[in-house]
Coordinates of C-alpha atoms and ligand atoms in Angstrom, one line a residue:
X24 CA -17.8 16.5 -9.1
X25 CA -18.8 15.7 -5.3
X26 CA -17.1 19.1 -2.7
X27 CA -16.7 17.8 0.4
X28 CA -17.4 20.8 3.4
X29 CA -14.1 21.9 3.1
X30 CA -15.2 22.8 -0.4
X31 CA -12.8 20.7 -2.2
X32 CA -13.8 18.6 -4.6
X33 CA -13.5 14.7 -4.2
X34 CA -11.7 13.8 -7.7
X35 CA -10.0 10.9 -5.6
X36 CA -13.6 9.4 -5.3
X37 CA -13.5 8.0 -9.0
X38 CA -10.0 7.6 -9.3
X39 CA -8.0 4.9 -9.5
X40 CA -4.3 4.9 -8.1
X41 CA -1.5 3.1 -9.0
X42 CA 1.7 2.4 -6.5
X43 CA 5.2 2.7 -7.9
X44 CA 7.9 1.2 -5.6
X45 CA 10.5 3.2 -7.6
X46 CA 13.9 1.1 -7.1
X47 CA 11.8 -2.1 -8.7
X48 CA 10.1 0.0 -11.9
X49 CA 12.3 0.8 -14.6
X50 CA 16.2 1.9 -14.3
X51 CA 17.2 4.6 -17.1
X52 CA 20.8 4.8 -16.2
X53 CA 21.7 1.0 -16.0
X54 CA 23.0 1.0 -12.4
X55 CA 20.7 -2.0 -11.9
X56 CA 18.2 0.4 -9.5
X57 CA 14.8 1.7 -10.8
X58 CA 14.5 5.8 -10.7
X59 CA 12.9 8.7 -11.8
X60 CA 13.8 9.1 -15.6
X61 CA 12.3 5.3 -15.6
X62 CA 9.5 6.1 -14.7
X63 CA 8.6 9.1 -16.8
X64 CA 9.5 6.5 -19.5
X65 CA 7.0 4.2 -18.7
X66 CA 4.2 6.9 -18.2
X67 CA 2.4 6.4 -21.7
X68 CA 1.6 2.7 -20.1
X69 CA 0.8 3.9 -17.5
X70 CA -1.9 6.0 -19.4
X71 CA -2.6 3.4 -21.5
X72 CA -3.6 1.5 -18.3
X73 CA -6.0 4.0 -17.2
X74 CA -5.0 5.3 -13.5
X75 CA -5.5 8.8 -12.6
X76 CA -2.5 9.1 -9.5
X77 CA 0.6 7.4 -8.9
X78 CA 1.5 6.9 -5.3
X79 CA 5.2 6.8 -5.2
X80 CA 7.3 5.1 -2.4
X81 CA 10.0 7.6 -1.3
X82 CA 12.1 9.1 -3.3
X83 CA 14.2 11.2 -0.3
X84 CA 17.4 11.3 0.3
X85 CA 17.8 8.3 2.1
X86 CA 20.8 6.0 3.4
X87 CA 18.0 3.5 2.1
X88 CA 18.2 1.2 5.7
X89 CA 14.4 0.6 4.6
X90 CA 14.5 1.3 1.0
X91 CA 13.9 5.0 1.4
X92 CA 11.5 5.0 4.4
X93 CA 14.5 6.5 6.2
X94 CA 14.6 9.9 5.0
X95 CA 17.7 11.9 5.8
X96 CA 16.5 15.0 3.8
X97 CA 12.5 15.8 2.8
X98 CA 13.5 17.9 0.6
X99 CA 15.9 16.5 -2.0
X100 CA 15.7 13.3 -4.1
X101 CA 18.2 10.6 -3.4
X102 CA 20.9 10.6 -6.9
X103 CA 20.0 7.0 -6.7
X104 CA 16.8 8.0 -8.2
X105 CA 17.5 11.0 -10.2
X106 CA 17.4 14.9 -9.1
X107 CA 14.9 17.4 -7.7
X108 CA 14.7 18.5 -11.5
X109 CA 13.8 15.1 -12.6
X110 CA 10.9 15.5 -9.8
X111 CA 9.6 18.2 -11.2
X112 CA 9.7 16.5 -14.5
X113 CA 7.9 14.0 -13.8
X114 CA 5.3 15.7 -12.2
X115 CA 4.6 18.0 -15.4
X116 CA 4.8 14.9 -17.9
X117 CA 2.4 13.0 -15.5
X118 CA 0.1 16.1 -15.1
X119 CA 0.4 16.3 -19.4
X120 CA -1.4 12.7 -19.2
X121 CA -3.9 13.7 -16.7
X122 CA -1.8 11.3 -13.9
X123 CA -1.4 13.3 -10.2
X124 CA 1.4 12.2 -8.4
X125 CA 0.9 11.5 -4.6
X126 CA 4.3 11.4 -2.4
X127 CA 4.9 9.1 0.6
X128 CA 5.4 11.1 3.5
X129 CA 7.1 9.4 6.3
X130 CA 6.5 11.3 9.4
X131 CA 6.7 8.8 12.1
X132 CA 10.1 8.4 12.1
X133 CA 13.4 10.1 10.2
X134 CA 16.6 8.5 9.2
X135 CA 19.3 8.8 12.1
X136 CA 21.3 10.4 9.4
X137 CA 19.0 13.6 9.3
X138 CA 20.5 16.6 10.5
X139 CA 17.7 17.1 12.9
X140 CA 19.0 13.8 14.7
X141 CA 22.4 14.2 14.2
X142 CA 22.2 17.4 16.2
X143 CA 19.8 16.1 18.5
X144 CA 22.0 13.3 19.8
X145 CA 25.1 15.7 20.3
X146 CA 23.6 17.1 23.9
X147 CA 19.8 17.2 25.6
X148 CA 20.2 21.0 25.0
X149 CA 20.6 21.0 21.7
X150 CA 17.6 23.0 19.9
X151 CA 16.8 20.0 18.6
X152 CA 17.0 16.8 20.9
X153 CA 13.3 17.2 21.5
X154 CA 12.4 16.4 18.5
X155 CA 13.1 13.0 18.9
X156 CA 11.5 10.8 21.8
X157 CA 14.4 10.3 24.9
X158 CA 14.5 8.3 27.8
X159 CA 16.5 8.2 30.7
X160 CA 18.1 4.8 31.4
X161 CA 21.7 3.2 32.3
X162 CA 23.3 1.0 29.5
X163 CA 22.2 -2.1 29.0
X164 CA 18.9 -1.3 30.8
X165 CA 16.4 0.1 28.7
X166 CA 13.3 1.9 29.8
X167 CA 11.8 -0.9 29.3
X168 CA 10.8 -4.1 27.1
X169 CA 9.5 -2.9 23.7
X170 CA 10.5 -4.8 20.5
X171 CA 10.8 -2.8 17.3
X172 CA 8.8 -4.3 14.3
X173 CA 12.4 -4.9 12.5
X174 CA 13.5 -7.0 15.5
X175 CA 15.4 -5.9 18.5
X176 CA 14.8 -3.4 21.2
X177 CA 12.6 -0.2 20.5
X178 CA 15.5 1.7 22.8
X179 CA 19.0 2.5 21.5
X180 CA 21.9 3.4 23.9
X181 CA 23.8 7.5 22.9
X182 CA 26.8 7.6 25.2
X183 CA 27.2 11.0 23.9
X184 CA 23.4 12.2 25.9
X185 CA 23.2 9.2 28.4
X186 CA 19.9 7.9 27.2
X187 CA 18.1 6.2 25.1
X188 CA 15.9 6.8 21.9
X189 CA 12.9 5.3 21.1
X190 CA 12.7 3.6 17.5
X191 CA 9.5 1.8 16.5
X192 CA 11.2 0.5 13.5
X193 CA 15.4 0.2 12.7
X194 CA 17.5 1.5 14.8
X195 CA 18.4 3.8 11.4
X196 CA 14.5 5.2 11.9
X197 CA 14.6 7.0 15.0
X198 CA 11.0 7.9 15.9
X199 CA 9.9 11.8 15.5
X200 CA 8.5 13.5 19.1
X201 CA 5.2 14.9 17.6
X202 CA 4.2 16.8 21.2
X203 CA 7.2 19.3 19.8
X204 CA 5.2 22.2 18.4
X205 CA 8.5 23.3 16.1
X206 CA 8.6 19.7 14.9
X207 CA 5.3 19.9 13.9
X208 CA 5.9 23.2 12.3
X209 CA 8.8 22.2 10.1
X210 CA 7.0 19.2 9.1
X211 CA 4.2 21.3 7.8
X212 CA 6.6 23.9 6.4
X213 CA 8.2 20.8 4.5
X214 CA 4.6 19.2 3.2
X215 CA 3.7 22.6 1.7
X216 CA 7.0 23.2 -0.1
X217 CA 5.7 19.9 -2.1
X218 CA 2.9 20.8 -2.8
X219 CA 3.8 24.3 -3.8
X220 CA 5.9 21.8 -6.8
X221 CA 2.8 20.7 -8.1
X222 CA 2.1 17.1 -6.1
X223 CA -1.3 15.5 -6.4
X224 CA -1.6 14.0 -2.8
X225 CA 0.3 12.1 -0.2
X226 CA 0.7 8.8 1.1
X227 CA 1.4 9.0 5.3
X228 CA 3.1 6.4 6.3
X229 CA 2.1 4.4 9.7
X230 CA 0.4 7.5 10.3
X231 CA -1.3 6.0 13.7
X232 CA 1.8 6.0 15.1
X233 CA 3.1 9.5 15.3
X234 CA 1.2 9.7 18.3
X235 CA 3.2 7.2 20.5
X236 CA 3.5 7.1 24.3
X237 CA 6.1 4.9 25.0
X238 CA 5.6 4.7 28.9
X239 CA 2.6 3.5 28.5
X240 CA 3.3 1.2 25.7
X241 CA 1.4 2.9 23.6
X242 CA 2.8 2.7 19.9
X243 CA -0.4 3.5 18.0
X244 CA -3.8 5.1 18.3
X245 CA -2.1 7.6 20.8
X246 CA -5.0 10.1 22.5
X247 CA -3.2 12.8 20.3
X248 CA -3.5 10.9 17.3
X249 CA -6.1 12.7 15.7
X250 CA -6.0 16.5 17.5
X251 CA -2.3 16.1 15.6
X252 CA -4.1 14.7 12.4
X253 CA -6.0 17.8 12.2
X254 CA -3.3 20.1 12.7
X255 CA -1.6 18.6 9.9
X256 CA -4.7 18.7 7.7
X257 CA -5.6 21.9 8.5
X258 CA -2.0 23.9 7.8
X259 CA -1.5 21.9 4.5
X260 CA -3.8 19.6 3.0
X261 CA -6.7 21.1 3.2
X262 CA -5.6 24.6 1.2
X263 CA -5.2 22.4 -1.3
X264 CA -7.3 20.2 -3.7
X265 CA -5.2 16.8 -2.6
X266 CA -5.9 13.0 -2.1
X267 CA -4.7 11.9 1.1
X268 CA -4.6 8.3 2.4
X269 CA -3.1 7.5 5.8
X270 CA -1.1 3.8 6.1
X271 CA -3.6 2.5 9.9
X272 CA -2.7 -0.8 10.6
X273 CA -5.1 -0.2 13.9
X274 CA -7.4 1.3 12.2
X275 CA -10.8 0.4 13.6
X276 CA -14.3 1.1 11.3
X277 CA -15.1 3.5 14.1
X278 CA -11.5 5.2 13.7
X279 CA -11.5 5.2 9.8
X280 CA -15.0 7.0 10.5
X281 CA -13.0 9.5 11.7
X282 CA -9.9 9.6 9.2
X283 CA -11.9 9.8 6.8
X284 CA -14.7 12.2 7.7
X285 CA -16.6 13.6 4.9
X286 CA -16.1 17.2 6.6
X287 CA -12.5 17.0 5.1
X288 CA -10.8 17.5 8.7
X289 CA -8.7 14.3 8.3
X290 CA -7.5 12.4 5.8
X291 CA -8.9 11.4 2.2
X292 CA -9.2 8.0 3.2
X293 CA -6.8 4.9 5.1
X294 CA -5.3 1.9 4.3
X295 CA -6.8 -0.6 6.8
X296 CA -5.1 -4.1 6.9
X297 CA -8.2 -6.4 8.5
X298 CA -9.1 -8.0 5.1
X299 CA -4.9 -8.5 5.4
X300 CA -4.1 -10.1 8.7
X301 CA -6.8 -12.8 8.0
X302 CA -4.3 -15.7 7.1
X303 CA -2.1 -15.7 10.0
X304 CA -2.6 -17.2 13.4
X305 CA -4.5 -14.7 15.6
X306 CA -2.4 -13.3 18.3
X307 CA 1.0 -14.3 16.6
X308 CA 2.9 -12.6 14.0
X309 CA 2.3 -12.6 9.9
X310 CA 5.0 -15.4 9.4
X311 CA 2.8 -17.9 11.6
X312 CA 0.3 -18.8 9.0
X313 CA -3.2 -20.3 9.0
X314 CA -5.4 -20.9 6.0
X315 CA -7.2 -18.2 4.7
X316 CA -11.0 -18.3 6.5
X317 CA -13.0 -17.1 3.4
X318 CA -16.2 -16.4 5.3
X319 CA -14.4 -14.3 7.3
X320 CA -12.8 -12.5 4.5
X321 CA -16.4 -11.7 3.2
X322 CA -17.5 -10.8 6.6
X323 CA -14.8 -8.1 6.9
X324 CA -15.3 -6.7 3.7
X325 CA -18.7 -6.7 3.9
X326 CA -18.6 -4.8 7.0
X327 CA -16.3 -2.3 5.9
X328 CA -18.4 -1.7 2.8
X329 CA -21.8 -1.5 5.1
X330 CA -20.4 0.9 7.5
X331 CA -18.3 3.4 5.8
X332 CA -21.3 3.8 3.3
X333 CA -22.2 7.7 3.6
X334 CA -20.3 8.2 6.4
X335 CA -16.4 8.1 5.3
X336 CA -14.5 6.2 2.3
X337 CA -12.5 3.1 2.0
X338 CA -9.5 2.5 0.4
X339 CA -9.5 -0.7 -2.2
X340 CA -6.2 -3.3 -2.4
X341 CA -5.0 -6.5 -2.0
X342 CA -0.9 -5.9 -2.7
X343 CA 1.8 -3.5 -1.9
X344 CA 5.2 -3.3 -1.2
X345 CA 4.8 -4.9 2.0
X346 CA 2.8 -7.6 1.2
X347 CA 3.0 -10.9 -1.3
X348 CA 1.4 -11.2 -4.8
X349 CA -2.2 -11.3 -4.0
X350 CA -2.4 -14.1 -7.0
X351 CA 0.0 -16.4 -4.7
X352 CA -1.7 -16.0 -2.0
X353 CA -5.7 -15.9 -2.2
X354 CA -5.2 -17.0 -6.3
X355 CA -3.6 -19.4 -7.8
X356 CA -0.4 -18.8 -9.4
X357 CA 0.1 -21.9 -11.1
X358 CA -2.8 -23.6 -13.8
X359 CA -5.0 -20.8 -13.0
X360 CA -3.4 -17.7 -12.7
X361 CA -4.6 -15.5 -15.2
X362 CA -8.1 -16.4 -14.3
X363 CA -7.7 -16.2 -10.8
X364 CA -6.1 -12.9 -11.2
X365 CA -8.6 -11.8 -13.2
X366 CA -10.9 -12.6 -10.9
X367 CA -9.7 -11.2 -7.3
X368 CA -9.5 -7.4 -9.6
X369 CA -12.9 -8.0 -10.5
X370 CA -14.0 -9.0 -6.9
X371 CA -12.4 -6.3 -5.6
X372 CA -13.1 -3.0 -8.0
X373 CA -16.3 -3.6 -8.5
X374 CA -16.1 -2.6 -4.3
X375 CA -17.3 0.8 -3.0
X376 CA -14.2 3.1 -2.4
X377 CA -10.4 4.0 -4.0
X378 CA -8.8 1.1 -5.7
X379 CA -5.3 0.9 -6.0
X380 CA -3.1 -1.2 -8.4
X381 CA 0.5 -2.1 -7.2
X382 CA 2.9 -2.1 -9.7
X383 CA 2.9 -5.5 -11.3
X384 CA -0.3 -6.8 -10.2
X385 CA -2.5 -5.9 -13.0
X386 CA 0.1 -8.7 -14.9
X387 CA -1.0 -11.2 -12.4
X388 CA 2.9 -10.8 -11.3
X389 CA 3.6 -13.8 -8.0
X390 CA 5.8 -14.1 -5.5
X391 CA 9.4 -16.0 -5.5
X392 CA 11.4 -18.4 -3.8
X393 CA 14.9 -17.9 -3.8
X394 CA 17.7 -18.9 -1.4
X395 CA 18.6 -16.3 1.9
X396 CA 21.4 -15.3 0.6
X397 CA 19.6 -13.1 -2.5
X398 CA 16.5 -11.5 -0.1
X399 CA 17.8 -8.0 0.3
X400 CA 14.7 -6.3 3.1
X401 CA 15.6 -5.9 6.4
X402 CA 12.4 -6.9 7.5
X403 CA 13.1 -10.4 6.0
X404 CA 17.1 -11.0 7.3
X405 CA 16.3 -10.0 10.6
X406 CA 13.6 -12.6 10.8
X407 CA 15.6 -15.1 9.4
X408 CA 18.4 -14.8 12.0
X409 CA 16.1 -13.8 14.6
X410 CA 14.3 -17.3 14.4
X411 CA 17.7 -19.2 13.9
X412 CA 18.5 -18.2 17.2
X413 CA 15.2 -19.0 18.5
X414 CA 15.5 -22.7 17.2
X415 CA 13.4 -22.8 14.1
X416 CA 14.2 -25.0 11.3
X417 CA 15.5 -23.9 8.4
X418 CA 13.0 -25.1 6.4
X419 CA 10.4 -23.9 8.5
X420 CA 11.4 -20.0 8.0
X421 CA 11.9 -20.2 4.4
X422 CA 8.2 -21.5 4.2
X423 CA 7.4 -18.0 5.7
X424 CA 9.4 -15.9 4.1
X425 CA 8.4 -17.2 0.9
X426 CA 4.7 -17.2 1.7
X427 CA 4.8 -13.6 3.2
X428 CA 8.6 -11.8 2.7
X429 CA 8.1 -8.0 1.2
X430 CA 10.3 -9.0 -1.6
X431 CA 8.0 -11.1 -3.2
X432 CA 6.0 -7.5 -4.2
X433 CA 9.6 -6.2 -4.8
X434 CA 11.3 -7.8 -7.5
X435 CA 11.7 -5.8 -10.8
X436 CA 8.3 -4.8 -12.5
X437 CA 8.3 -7.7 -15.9
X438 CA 8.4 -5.2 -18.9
X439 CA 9.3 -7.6 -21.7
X440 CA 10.8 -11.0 -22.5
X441 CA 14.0 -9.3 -22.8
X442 CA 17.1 -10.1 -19.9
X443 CA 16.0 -9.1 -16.2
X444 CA 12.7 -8.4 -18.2
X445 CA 13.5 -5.1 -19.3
X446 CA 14.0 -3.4 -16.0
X447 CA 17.4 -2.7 -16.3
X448 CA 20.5 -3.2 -18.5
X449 CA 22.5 -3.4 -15.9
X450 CA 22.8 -5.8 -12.7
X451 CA 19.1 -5.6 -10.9
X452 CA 19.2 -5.0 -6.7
X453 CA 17.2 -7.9 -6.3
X454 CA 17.0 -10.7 -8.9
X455 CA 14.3 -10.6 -11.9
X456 CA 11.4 -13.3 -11.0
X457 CA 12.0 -15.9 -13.4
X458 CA 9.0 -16.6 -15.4
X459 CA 9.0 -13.0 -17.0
X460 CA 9.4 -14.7 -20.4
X461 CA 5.6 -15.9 -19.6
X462 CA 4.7 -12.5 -17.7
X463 CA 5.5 -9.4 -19.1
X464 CA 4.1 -6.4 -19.9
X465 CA 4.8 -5.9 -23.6
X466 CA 3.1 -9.7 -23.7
X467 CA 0.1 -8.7 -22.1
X468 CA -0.4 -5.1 -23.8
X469 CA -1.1 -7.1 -27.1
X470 CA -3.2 -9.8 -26.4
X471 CA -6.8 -9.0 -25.6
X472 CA -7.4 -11.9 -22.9
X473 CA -5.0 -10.6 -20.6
X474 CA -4.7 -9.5 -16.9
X475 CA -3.5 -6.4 -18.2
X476 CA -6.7 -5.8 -20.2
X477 CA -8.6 -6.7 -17.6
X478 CA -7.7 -4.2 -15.0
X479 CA -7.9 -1.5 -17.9
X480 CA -11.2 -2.7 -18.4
X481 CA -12.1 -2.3 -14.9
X482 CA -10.8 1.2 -14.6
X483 CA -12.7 2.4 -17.9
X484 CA -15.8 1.1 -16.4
X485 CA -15.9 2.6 -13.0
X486 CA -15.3 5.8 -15.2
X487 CA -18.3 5.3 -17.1
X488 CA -20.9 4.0 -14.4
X489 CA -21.4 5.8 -11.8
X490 CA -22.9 2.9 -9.4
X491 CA -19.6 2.1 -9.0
X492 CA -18.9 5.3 -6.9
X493 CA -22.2 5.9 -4.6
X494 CA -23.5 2.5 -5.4
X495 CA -24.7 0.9 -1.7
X496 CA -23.2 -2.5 -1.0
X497 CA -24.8 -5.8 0.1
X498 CA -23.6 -9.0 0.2
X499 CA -25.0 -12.0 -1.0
X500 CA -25.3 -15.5 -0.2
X501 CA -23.2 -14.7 3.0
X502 CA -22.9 -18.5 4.3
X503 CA -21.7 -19.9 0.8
X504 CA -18.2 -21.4 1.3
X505 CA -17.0 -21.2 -2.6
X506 CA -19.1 -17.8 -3.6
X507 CA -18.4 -14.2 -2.9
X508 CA -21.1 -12.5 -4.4
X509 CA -22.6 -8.6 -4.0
X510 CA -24.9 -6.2 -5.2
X511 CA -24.2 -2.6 -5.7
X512 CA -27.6 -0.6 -6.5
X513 CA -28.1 3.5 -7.0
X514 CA -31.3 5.0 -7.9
X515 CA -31.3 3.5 -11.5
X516 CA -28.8 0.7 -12.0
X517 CA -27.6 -2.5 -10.0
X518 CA -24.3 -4.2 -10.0
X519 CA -23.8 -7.7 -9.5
X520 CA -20.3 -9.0 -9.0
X521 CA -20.4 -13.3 -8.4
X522 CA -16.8 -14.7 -8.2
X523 CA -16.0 -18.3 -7.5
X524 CA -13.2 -18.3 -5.3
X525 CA -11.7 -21.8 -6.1
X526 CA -10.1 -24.1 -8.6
X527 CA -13.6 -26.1 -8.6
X528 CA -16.7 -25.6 -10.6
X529 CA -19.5 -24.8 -8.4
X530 CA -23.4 -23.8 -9.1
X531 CA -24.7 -20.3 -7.7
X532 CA -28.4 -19.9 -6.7
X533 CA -27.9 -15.8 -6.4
X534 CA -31.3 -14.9 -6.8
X535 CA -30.9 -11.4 -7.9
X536 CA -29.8 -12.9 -11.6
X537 CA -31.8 -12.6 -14.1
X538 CA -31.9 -12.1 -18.0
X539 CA -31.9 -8.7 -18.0
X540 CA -28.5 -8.3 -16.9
X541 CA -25.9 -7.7 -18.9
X542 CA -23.0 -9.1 -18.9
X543 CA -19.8 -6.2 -18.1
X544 CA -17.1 -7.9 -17.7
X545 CA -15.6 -11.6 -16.6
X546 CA -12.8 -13.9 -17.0
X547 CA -14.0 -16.7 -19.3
X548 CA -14.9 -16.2 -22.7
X549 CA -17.8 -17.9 -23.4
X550 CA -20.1 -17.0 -20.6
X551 CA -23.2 -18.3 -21.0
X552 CA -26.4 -18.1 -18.9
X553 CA -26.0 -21.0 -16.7
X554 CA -24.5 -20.5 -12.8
X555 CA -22.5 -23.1 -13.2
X556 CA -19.1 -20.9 -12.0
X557 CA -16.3 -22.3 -13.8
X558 CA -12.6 -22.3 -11.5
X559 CA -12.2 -19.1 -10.9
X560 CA -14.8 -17.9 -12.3
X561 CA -15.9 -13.9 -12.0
X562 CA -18.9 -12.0 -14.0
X563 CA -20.0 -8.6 -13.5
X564 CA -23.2 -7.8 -15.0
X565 CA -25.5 -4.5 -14.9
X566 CA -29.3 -4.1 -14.8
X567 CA -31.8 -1.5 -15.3
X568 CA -33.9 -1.1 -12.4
Ligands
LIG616 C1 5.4 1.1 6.2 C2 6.0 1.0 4.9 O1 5.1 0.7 3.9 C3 7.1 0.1 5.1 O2 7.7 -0.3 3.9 C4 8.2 0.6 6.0 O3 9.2 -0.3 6.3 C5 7.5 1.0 7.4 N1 6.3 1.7 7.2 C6 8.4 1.9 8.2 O4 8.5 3.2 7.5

């Protein structure tokens, strides 16, 4: 396996990673909540599937504001989700089926109910009201205008100190002060205590904005940004043989270039949203929608696989927790979504870089419509009331929320045709989408032309050929409005991935085709030789060079 300079080996390179958003997974104990004991329940599928990590979402102790991205203690599990001892579990029956397990680390921000904060907003001597970021102000005048992403002013009034604290998210997630040396210290202190227990990796969350400035509006991409990156990597990661992958919505290809550095000094790799943000109207926010611009969508991905080549390491994903089903919104969720999400994996693995699965997707799982009243993330309520008062219709907002709400990637994973689909015996947090009679796991598990199949076919052939990992990328028939089409090529094999993006049959003139390859893997069963490219269509084949 490939060292990096740091002389750890890259596993992560040829791994495949799958994210667990634990309170929507599998609940043991019937409170209607997802948690640890589920998961280690479910492992063997997730083995059967293939992956190598699991990336869980938080797991802290959490007055879950944000689902558990407001951590009140790093160091303990919330009961919701089981114990530290159930941690520990999980981490030895993963490792017994060759799965790491790669934490969330939310360092941006804490949860006001830390004890850090609480001490910090008791008086501006207290040891540790520096290690949140305070302004000085008069109520009802804050510093000045910034909005937190949840809605709202980034500044909350503390009678108790006479200023403010800056919050880039809730007004439950006060920011972390990251020029604090002891901060920093603690943090580090923290991240090696995990992996001292055994964890694989960690996922950072909003990473690139730990650096903020807030006077100068700065919330991400700080000048500190990566001098504190390095720090970070340098007193924990890098003793370690880890995966690291940092959440950069303003990630730039010169800044992952830099994140990701082959020397090791950064991070693994980042999550980069450009291929993301595509389908919303430029300038505005991701519930004012556009159509998707599919040339765009290959230019972007074409540049990020052109530029990282040799020279850093991209991340591979279409869904998370924080964004819809990827087959309701570049697929087709209705006549053809088992071909459609067949074909956006295929598109999308055969890719230089990590790939990772979110829970879900690789059953072609879609997004939901249901009324306000059962939408349960912040995110989504505080639009909804936010653009009330602003005048929008009704109407209008739903058609957002149901195109782009979080909780579309958040209702309960589909394990069987069972009631709420297996996830629970109890009452789920968030209702069960109601076709999992149709899409389910134990459905798909069986049946040979599933999505399910699918993506395990995927993962077992980037395990077997390594022109999936150093393969060099280059696009094809870059103008065509239906086709996505690219090569991979090392020193002895090619790739070629062709996907027809649409619900109509179109004819491809790749030239690089010919009768030598051989057909890996597609999404219709009787392929033949013609490029004629049925709805949907994807092929993968390989050739001898
Ligand atoms: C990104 C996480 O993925 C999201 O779920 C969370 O709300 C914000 N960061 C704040 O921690």
């Amino acid at each position: 396996m490939e060292m990096n300079r740091a002389g750890n080996c890259q596993w992560w390179k040829n791994a495949v990673i799958y994210e667990i958003y634990p309170r929507s997974f599998a609940d043991s104990n019937h409170d209607g909540i997802g948690d640890l004991q589920g998961i280690i329940s479910k492992l063997d599928y997730l083995e059967n599937l293939g992956i190598d990590a699991i990336w869980l979402c938080p797991v802290c102790k959490s007055p879950q504001d944000d689902n558990g991205y407001d951590i009140s203690d790093y160091q303990d599990i919330d009961p919701m989700f089981g114990t530290l001892k159930d941690m520990e579990e999980l981490i030895q029956e993963a490792e017994k089926r060759h799965i790491k397990i790669i934490m969330d680390l939310v360092l941006n921000h804490s949860s006001d109910e830390h004890y850090w904060f609480q001490e910090a907003r008791k008086s501006r001597d207290n040891p540790y009201h520096d290690y949140y970021v305070w302004r000085d102000g008069a109520e009802g005048i804050p510093p000045n205008d910034m909005r937190a992403a949840f809605g709202g002013s980034a500044w909350e009034w503390v009678p108790e100190v006479k200023q403010y604290y800056f919050h880039q998210f809730s007004v439950k997630q006060p920011d972390l002060n990251w020029e604090n040396p002891r901060l920093r210290q603690e943090i580090y202190h923290m991240i090696n205590w995990w992996i001292s227990k055994g964890v694989g990796g960690f996922r950072l969350d909003v990473i690139d904005q730990i650096a903020k400035e807030p006077d100068k509006k700065i919330t991400n991409n700080g000048p500190r940004l990566h001098e504190f990156i390095r720090e970070l990597s340098r007193e924990t990661f890098r003793k370690a043989d880890l995966v690291t992958v940092g959440e950069a919505w303003g990630a730039t290809i010169d800044l992952a270039k830099l994140y990701s550095n082959p020397d090791g000094s950064e991070l693994s790799m980042v999550f980069q949203f450009e291929h993301i943000c595509l389908d919303q109207i430029e300038g505005k926010e991701k519930w004012d929608l556009a159509p998707l611009p599919f040339l765009k969508l290959k230019e972007v991905f074409g540049r990020w696989q052109r530029e990282l080549y040799e020279k850093g390491w991209n991340s591979l994903f279409w869904n998370n927790h924080d964004l819809p089903r990827i087959v309701s919104r570049w697929g087709n969720d209705g006549r053809y979504r088992v071909e459609s999400a067949k074909m956006l994996a295929i598109l999308l693995h055969g890719m230089q870089g990590t790939p990772y699965i979110y829970q879900g997707e690789e059953l072609g799982m879609t997004n939901v419509q249901y009324g306000i009243e059962e939408y349960r993330d912040i995110e989504t309520l505080n639009l909804y009331k936010e653009r009330l008062e602003a005048g929008y219709t009704k109407e209008d907002i739903m058609h957002s929320i149901y195109a782009k709400s979080r909780d579309n990637a958040r209702t309960p994973m589909q394990w069987n045709d069972r009631e709420n689909a297996g996830f629970t015996e109890g009452k789920p947090w968030l209702r069960v989408n109601p076709n999992y009679r149709e899409i389910n796991a134990a459905k798909q598990t069986e049946d040979e032309d599933s999505v399910f199949r699918c993506y395990q076919e995927l993962i077992r052939l980037r395990k077997k050929y390594p022109v999936f990992i150093e393969g060099r990328f280059q696009m094809l028939l870059e103008t065509d409005e239906n086709i996505f089409a690219y090569t991979r090529t090392d020193a002895r094999t090619q790739l070629i991935v062709i996907c027809n993006f649409y619900d109509k049959t179109v004819s491809c003139q790749a030239g690089c085709f010919d009768h030598s390859a051989r057909l890996l893997i597609g999404n219709y069963k009787d392929t033949g030789q013609t490029m004629l490219l049925r709805p949907y269509e994807a092929r993968m084949y390989l050739k001898e060079r």
